[in-house]
Amino acid sequence: MNTTKKLAIVTGGGSGIGFAIATQFVQHDIYTVLVGRDEQKLRRACEELGPNSECYSCDLSDLHAIPVMVDRIIARYGHIDILVNNAGINMKKSFTDVTDDEFQAIMQINVTAVFALSREVVKHQLDKKVGGCIINISSMASQYGIPKVIAYTASKSAIEGMTKAMATELSPYGIRINCIAPGFIATDMSAKALDADPERKAKALGRTPLGYLGQPADIGAAALFLASDAAQYITGVVLPVDGGNAVGF
Ligand code: NAP
């Protein structure tokens, strides 16, 4: 079932920002494979997106499952043009209460799995010699210091470093690597972090010049742009999509 359409993988595509990115891709005729753990959620998302999408259930913390998934997608479609490393987890806890295992669990999903999946996809892109595009998702936590999210901050800072290193190494092969740093976007993840903590929410909005939470579709639009030929000369950037939050006073 090789497809002539561009093929994208969006991790965490069943909800929030990932679903919004998948929606933009599908609407622009990019065949999109949604990856996540919750099969029911993924299936519902695919039903909503229609025939230009399919889902693949995979726990990305299981690093052995990643090459198997990539090989299966390649066997089915022959190519992977776009990878969006969107799946991520957060944990809000005071610095000294975070255990080594908790720290490691965040790093495993937010960094190690991103590395492992990117590596497997890039191997195929290098084989096919047709270039490719990878979009990573970081956070305001890597732009400035946010308390009580130490592991998340370490992971998202690593993502930005990896973006630059990969962009430099892979540019000669026509593979572009960029990163989107979302500000405070209305999803389940941000609701968990902000709704029970009105002071934090007020602080987040207080330093967002546009004055409101972003929508997942705002990130979807940026991802579509970075994945498109209109961004063919853009690689290695971290693009804040944040209503000005990174620069607000
Ligand atoms: P979300 O709705 O909680 O989405 C996270 C997604 O990651 C889920 O679809 C989840 O799918 C997937 N996921 C988590 N662990 C996984 C695992 N082990 N294997 C496979 N998939 C896994 O949160 P979101 O707000 O849309 O966040 C998406 C990305 O944006 C994250 O990287 C987050 O750090 C980043 N971000 C969000 C905000 C914000 O304000 N919302 C701000 C900055 C950055 P399953 O449940 O199916 O596993």
mmCIF file of C-alpha atoms in Angstrom, residues 10 17 56-57 75 84 93 107 142 153 159 178 189 196 202:
data_model
loop_
_atom_site.group_PDB
_atom_site.id
_atom_site.type_symbol
_atom_site.label_atom_id
_atom_site.label_comp_id
_atom_site.label_asym_id
_atom_site.label_seq_id
_atom_site.Cartn_x
_atom_site.Cartn_y
_atom_site.Cartn_z
ATOM 1 C CA VAL A 10 2.638 12.448 14.767
ATOM 2 C CA ILE A 17 -1.600 19.592 20.321
ATOM 3 C CA TYR A 56 -0.589 2.917 15.620
ATOM 4 C CA SER A 57 -0.688 2.007 19.243
ATOM 5 C CA ALA A 75 6.926 -1.814 4.874
ATOM 6 C CA VAL A 84 6.500 15.241 14.681
ATOM 7 C CA LYS A 93 6.574 18.446 42.055
ATOM 8 C CA MET A 107 13.464 11.806 30.304
ATOM 9 C CA SER A 142 13.312 25.680 28.241
ATOM 10 C CA THR A 153 12.563 21.477 32.033
ATOM 11 C CA ILE A 159 15.105 18.699 22.875
ATOM 12 C CA ASN A 178 13.039 22.312 13.687
ATOM 13 C CA MET A 189 -1.863 18.853 30.103
ATOM 14 C CA ALA A 196 -5.695 23.850 40.293
ATOM 15 C CA ALA A 202 -2.483 34.331 36.435
#
